[in-house]
XYZ file of N, CA, C and O in Angstrom:
400
model
N 90.312 108.748 -86.122
C 90.722 108.983 -84.883
C 90.045 110.055 -84.280
O 89.486 111.023 -84.493
N 90.040 109.735 -82.721
C 89.015 110.561 -81.628
C 90.116 111.054 -80.689
O 91.346 110.517 -80.564
N 89.659 112.175 -80.143
C 90.595 112.717 -79.080
C 89.883 112.276 -77.731
O 88.660 112.188 -77.587
N 90.606 111.821 -76.597
C 89.805 111.483 -75.207
C 90.549 112.540 -74.617
O 91.754 112.874 -74.542
N 89.706 112.800 -73.451
C 90.314 113.782 -72.323
C 89.872 113.136 -70.961
O 88.971 112.807 -70.776
N 91.106 113.108 -70.085
C 90.865 112.592 -68.896
C 91.309 113.623 -67.893
O 92.257 114.170 -67.840
N 90.391 113.938 -66.761
C 90.796 114.635 -65.793
C 89.716 115.122 -64.818
O 88.634 114.092 -64.728
N 89.885 116.104 -64.024
C 88.742 116.267 -63.034
C 87.711 117.035 -63.924
O 87.749 117.303 -65.129
N 86.383 117.169 -63.317
C 85.121 117.602 -64.105
C 85.508 118.969 -64.596
O 84.879 119.183 -65.614
N 86.187 119.937 -63.945
C 86.299 121.165 -64.375
C 87.326 121.152 -65.540
O 87.191 122.005 -66.713
N 88.355 120.436 -65.694
C 89.241 120.261 -66.650
C 88.542 119.750 -68.077
O 88.821 120.275 -68.903
N 87.802 118.874 -67.696
C 87.014 118.018 -68.974
C 85.859 118.989 -69.398
O 85.669 118.851 -70.665
N 85.488 119.756 -68.898
C 84.268 120.617 -68.929
C 84.535 121.323 -70.543
O 83.662 121.407 -71.356
N 85.561 122.301 -70.544
C 85.823 122.817 -71.804
C 86.110 122.044 -73.021
O 85.524 122.479 -74.021
N 86.424 120.972 -72.894
C 86.523 119.909 -73.899
C 85.334 119.401 -74.378
O 84.914 119.329 -75.600
N 84.431 119.120 -73.333
C 82.979 118.687 -73.791
C 82.316 119.731 -74.512
O 81.620 119.524 -75.356
N 82.278 121.222 -74.109
C 81.758 122.251 -74.594
C 82.387 122.274 -76.169
O 81.580 122.797 -77.241
N 83.672 122.039 -76.194
C 84.098 122.048 -77.515
C 83.840 120.829 -78.444
O 84.170 120.843 -79.714
N 82.958 120.072 -78.167
C 82.634 118.767 -78.805
C 83.451 117.571 -78.755
O 83.022 116.359 -79.417
N 84.228 117.494 -77.757
C 84.975 116.196 -77.759
C 84.064 115.254 -76.769
O 83.508 115.534 -75.768
N 83.760 114.021 -77.451
C 82.862 113.242 -76.929
C 83.339 112.178 -75.859
O 82.703 111.919 -75.110
N 84.432 111.788 -75.908
C 85.334 111.085 -75.191
C 85.995 111.705 -73.991
O 87.352 111.880 -74.112
N 85.156 111.934 -72.971
C 85.875 112.616 -71.963
C 85.452 111.833 -70.583
O 84.196 111.094 -70.538
N 86.394 111.649 -69.717
C 86.397 110.892 -68.591
C 86.537 111.499 -67.454
O 87.941 111.930 -67.065
N 85.809 111.818 -66.518
C 86.005 112.360 -65.078
C 86.737 111.424 -64.202
O 86.264 110.157 -64.126
N 87.865 111.920 -63.624
C 88.630 110.952 -62.909
C 89.020 111.880 -61.707
O 90.252 112.278 -61.839
N 88.354 111.738 -60.618
C 88.408 112.589 -59.517
C 89.569 111.743 -58.336
O 90.243 112.521 -57.722
N 89.425 110.458 -58.437
C 90.418 109.763 -57.553
C 91.639 109.132 -58.454
O 91.465 108.925 -59.643
N 92.511 108.697 -57.608
C 93.763 108.197 -58.463
C 93.235 106.686 -59.095
O 93.672 106.463 -60.101
N 92.174 105.949 -58.318
C 91.941 104.618 -58.989
C 91.085 105.023 -60.385
O 91.288 104.238 -61.216
N 90.331 105.838 -60.343
C 89.429 106.178 -61.368
C 90.411 106.683 -62.356
O 90.237 106.439 -63.772
N 91.309 107.425 -62.362
C 92.553 108.046 -63.272
C 93.330 106.937 -63.876
O 93.112 106.849 -65.230
N 93.727 105.959 -62.959
C 94.243 104.901 -63.802
C 93.230 103.923 -64.765
O 93.830 103.489 -65.642
N 91.993 103.953 -64.216
C 91.167 102.985 -64.862
C 90.891 103.793 -66.433
O 90.701 102.980 -67.306
N 90.544 105.216 -66.121
C 90.472 105.779 -67.164
C 91.546 105.615 -68.351
O 91.301 105.532 -69.637
N 92.671 106.090 -67.807
C 93.839 105.840 -68.785
C 94.228 104.630 -69.423
O 94.163 104.428 -70.603
N 93.763 103.335 -68.598
C 93.957 102.060 -69.126
C 92.870 101.937 -70.107
O 93.064 101.504 -71.222
N 91.733 102.509 -69.818
C 90.383 102.243 -70.770
C 90.958 102.965 -72.312
O 90.574 102.364 -73.228
N 91.495 104.044 -72.247
C 91.767 104.900 -73.197
C 92.662 104.647 -73.989
O 92.944 104.359 -75.417
N 93.863 103.634 -73.490
C 95.120 103.166 -74.240
C 94.481 101.960 -74.806
O 94.865 101.896 -76.095
N 93.426 101.382 -74.492
C 93.049 100.016 -75.118
C 92.001 100.440 -76.138
O 91.766 99.258 -76.776
N 91.563 101.793 -76.170
C 90.576 102.045 -77.157
C 91.187 102.372 -78.575
O 91.951 103.486 -78.723
N 90.973 101.610 -79.705
C 91.741 101.660 -80.722
C 91.189 103.049 -81.520
O 92.038 103.280 -82.470
N 90.169 103.505 -81.171
C 89.549 104.900 -82.228
C 90.351 106.083 -81.305
O 90.220 107.311 -81.984
N 90.961 106.006 -80.341
C 91.561 107.022 -79.782
C 93.097 107.513 -80.162
O 93.901 106.638 -80.171
N 92.963 108.616 -80.836
C 94.455 109.059 -81.452
C 95.221 109.825 -80.762
O 96.507 109.960 -80.575
N 94.499 110.884 -79.905
C 95.190 111.595 -79.161
C 94.717 111.602 -77.809
O 93.348 111.475 -77.432
N 95.354 111.330 -76.637
C 94.760 111.309 -75.231
C 95.333 112.587 -74.574
O 96.469 113.229 -74.489
N 94.236 113.491 -74.077
C 95.048 114.683 -73.335
C 94.539 114.552 -71.810
O 93.745 114.028 -71.260
N 95.980 114.848 -70.849
C 95.462 114.882 -69.675
C 95.961 115.880 -69.049
O 96.939 116.925 -69.721
N 95.645 116.326 -67.937
C 96.324 117.671 -67.164
C 97.766 117.282 -66.740
O 97.765 116.243 -66.043
N 98.500 118.031 -66.628
C 100.068 117.803 -66.202
C 99.920 117.137 -64.811
O 100.921 116.265 -64.505
N 99.281 117.657 -63.831
C 99.556 117.482 -62.398
C 98.895 116.139 -62.132
O 99.343 115.283 -61.223
N 98.062 115.607 -63.354
C 97.468 114.202 -63.187
C 98.545 113.157 -63.594
O 98.605 112.026 -63.189
N 99.495 113.412 -64.169
C 100.526 112.639 -64.819
C 101.443 112.314 -63.547
O 101.714 111.237 -63.243
N 101.235 113.135 -62.615
C 102.287 112.744 -61.220
C 101.367 111.660 -60.413
O 101.991 111.168 -59.656
N 100.155 111.728 -60.723
C 99.243 110.795 -59.773
C 99.160 109.434 -60.528
O 98.688 108.461 -59.740
N 99.872 109.139 -61.687
C 99.835 107.740 -62.307
C 101.002 107.309 -61.932
O 102.135 107.610 -61.717
N 100.719 105.686 -61.557
C 101.951 105.062 -61.186
C 103.123 104.864 -62.062
O 102.826 105.215 -63.350
N 104.386 104.808 -61.874
C 105.446 104.986 -62.776
C 105.571 104.134 -63.907
O 105.786 104.647 -64.938
N 105.081 102.863 -63.680
C 105.034 101.896 -64.872
C 104.303 102.486 -66.180
O 104.404 102.355 -67.287
N 102.871 102.619 -65.622
C 101.911 103.398 -66.423
C 102.307 104.671 -67.237
O 101.975 105.030 -68.272
N 103.037 105.633 -66.258
C 103.428 106.855 -66.808
C 104.382 106.754 -67.875
O 104.451 107.318 -68.799
N 105.363 105.549 -67.560
C 106.258 105.571 -68.514
C 105.496 104.850 -69.835
O 106.187 105.367 -71.107
N 104.637 104.255 -69.822
C 103.895 103.810 -70.948
C 103.249 104.745 -71.681
O 103.400 104.958 -73.124
N 102.584 105.931 -71.128
C 102.239 107.027 -71.662
C 103.203 107.978 -72.270
O 103.047 108.504 -73.449
N 104.358 107.993 -71.824
C 105.360 108.824 -72.242
C 106.073 108.308 -73.495
O 106.441 108.828 -74.265
N 105.957 106.958 -73.755
C 106.405 106.134 -75.152
C 105.636 106.002 -75.764
O 105.850 105.520 -77.007
N 104.099 106.357 -75.706
C 102.870 106.150 -76.558
C 102.867 106.935 -77.826
O 103.198 107.930 -77.701
N 102.869 106.205 -78.830
C 102.915 106.930 -80.095
C 101.372 107.107 -80.455
O 100.672 108.024 -81.008
N 100.605 105.825 -80.486
C 99.058 105.564 -80.739
C 98.398 105.492 -79.343
O 98.659 103.940 -79.324
N 97.939 105.911 -78.864
C 97.662 107.363 -78.908
C 98.831 108.396 -78.480
O 99.343 108.120 -77.450
N 98.851 109.446 -79.134
C 99.678 110.330 -78.775
C 99.053 111.166 -77.346
O 98.103 111.512 -77.293
N 99.987 111.200 -76.473
C 99.491 111.564 -75.104
C 100.098 113.098 -75.003
O 101.359 113.286 -75.119
N 99.028 113.999 -74.748
C 99.388 115.666 -74.428
C 99.097 115.805 -73.190
O 97.888 115.538 -72.620
N 100.002 116.547 -72.632
C 99.651 117.055 -70.781
C 99.483 118.408 -71.386
O 100.232 119.224 -71.984
N 98.673 119.190 -70.504
C 98.418 120.553 -70.589
C 98.479 121.141 -69.221
O 97.903 120.584 -68.338
N 99.448 122.039 -69.067
C 99.805 122.670 -67.812
C 100.729 121.743 -67.097
O 100.655 120.480 -67.094
N 101.641 122.406 -66.369
C 102.676 121.587 -65.519
C 103.574 121.111 -66.176
O 103.993 121.495 -67.311
N 104.181 119.794 -65.541
C 105.048 119.020 -66.315
C 104.401 118.073 -67.511
O 103.558 117.560 -67.521
N 105.275 118.179 -68.510
C 104.967 117.455 -69.702
C 105.586 116.144 -69.853
O 105.772 115.593 -71.140
N 106.106 115.438 -68.904
C 106.714 114.126 -68.736
C 107.946 114.152 -69.681
O 108.500 113.087 -70.074
N 108.751 115.479 -69.759
C 110.117 115.193 -70.318
C 110.239 115.588 -71.748
O 111.236 116.000 -72.137
N 109.058 115.453 -72.353
C 108.960 115.675 -73.865
C 108.312 116.968 -74.349
O 107.080 117.204 -73.980
N 108.818 117.641 -75.058
C 108.194 119.041 -75.536
C 106.966 118.732 -76.707
O 106.885 117.630 -76.932
N 106.169 119.459 -77.173
C 105.289 119.368 -77.932
C 105.799 119.143 -79.310
O 105.540 118.438 -79.947
N 106.977 119.545 -79.490
C 107.473 119.644 -80.702
C 107.972 118.044 -81.004
O 107.940 117.458 -81.917
N 108.579 117.517 -79.881
C 109.361 116.056 -79.680
C 107.955 115.159 -79.960
O 108.003 113.901 -80.626
N 106.821 115.385 -79.488
C 105.548 114.471 -79.316
C 105.074 114.581 -80.905
O 104.639 113.333 -81.401
N 105.013 115.811 -81.461
C 104.570 115.529 -82.922
C 105.483 114.932 -83.876
O 104.977 114.178 -84.583
N 106.773 115.311 -83.733
C 107.480 114.576 -84.437
C 107.617 112.988 -84.249
O 107.658 112.164 -85.271
N 107.433 112.535 -82.923
C 107.318 110.881 -82.587
C 105.925 110.545 -83.786
O 106.061 109.538 -84.064
N 104.876 111.314 -83.571
C 103.764 110.604 -83.882
C 103.616 110.970 -85.408
O 102.825 109.711 -86.017
N 103.982 111.762 -85.816
C 104.046 111.989 -87.455
C 105.100 111.474 -87.941
O 104.792 111.011 -89.532
N 106.301 111.560 -87.469
C 107.323 111.151 -88.161
C 108.227 112.059 -88.966
O 109.223 111.818 -89.425
N 107.789 113.486 -88.793
C 108.453 114.592 -89.459
C 108.557 115.586 -88.489
O 107.603 115.877 -87.771
N 109.692 116.399 -88.587
C 109.947 117.707 -87.820
C 108.979 118.898 -88.453
O 109.671 119.345 -89.318
N 107.930 119.270 -87.805
C 107.117 120.315 -88.454
C 107.732 121.710 -88.407
O 107.277 122.644 -89.261
N 108.710 121.935 -87.548
C 109.256 123.182 -87.250
C 110.471 123.532 -88.221
O 111.075 124.698 -88.282
N 110.795 122.491 -89.018
C 112.036 122.539 -89.961
C 111.501 123.252 -91.247
O 110.621 122.864 -91.669
């Protein structure tokens, strides 16, 4: 399983430096939607990281798909998290509440 990161070039830079190979620069809304769709279709991606403000730029139908996705698990950093806490996302993807 791999991590994929989608966002503007400044957002993905730190992930590239940390060794994440699947990074997608998405400066426009169209490019963002294309990158998210590609990452969702990639069977090797287990975690998809997005910037919180980018979730607002995604069309409602695709945003709902991301919010309900188990594989890949979608993590937003900064801003709104799509209504689910990190704890709830981990519980959904692993099947166990790790904080208990």
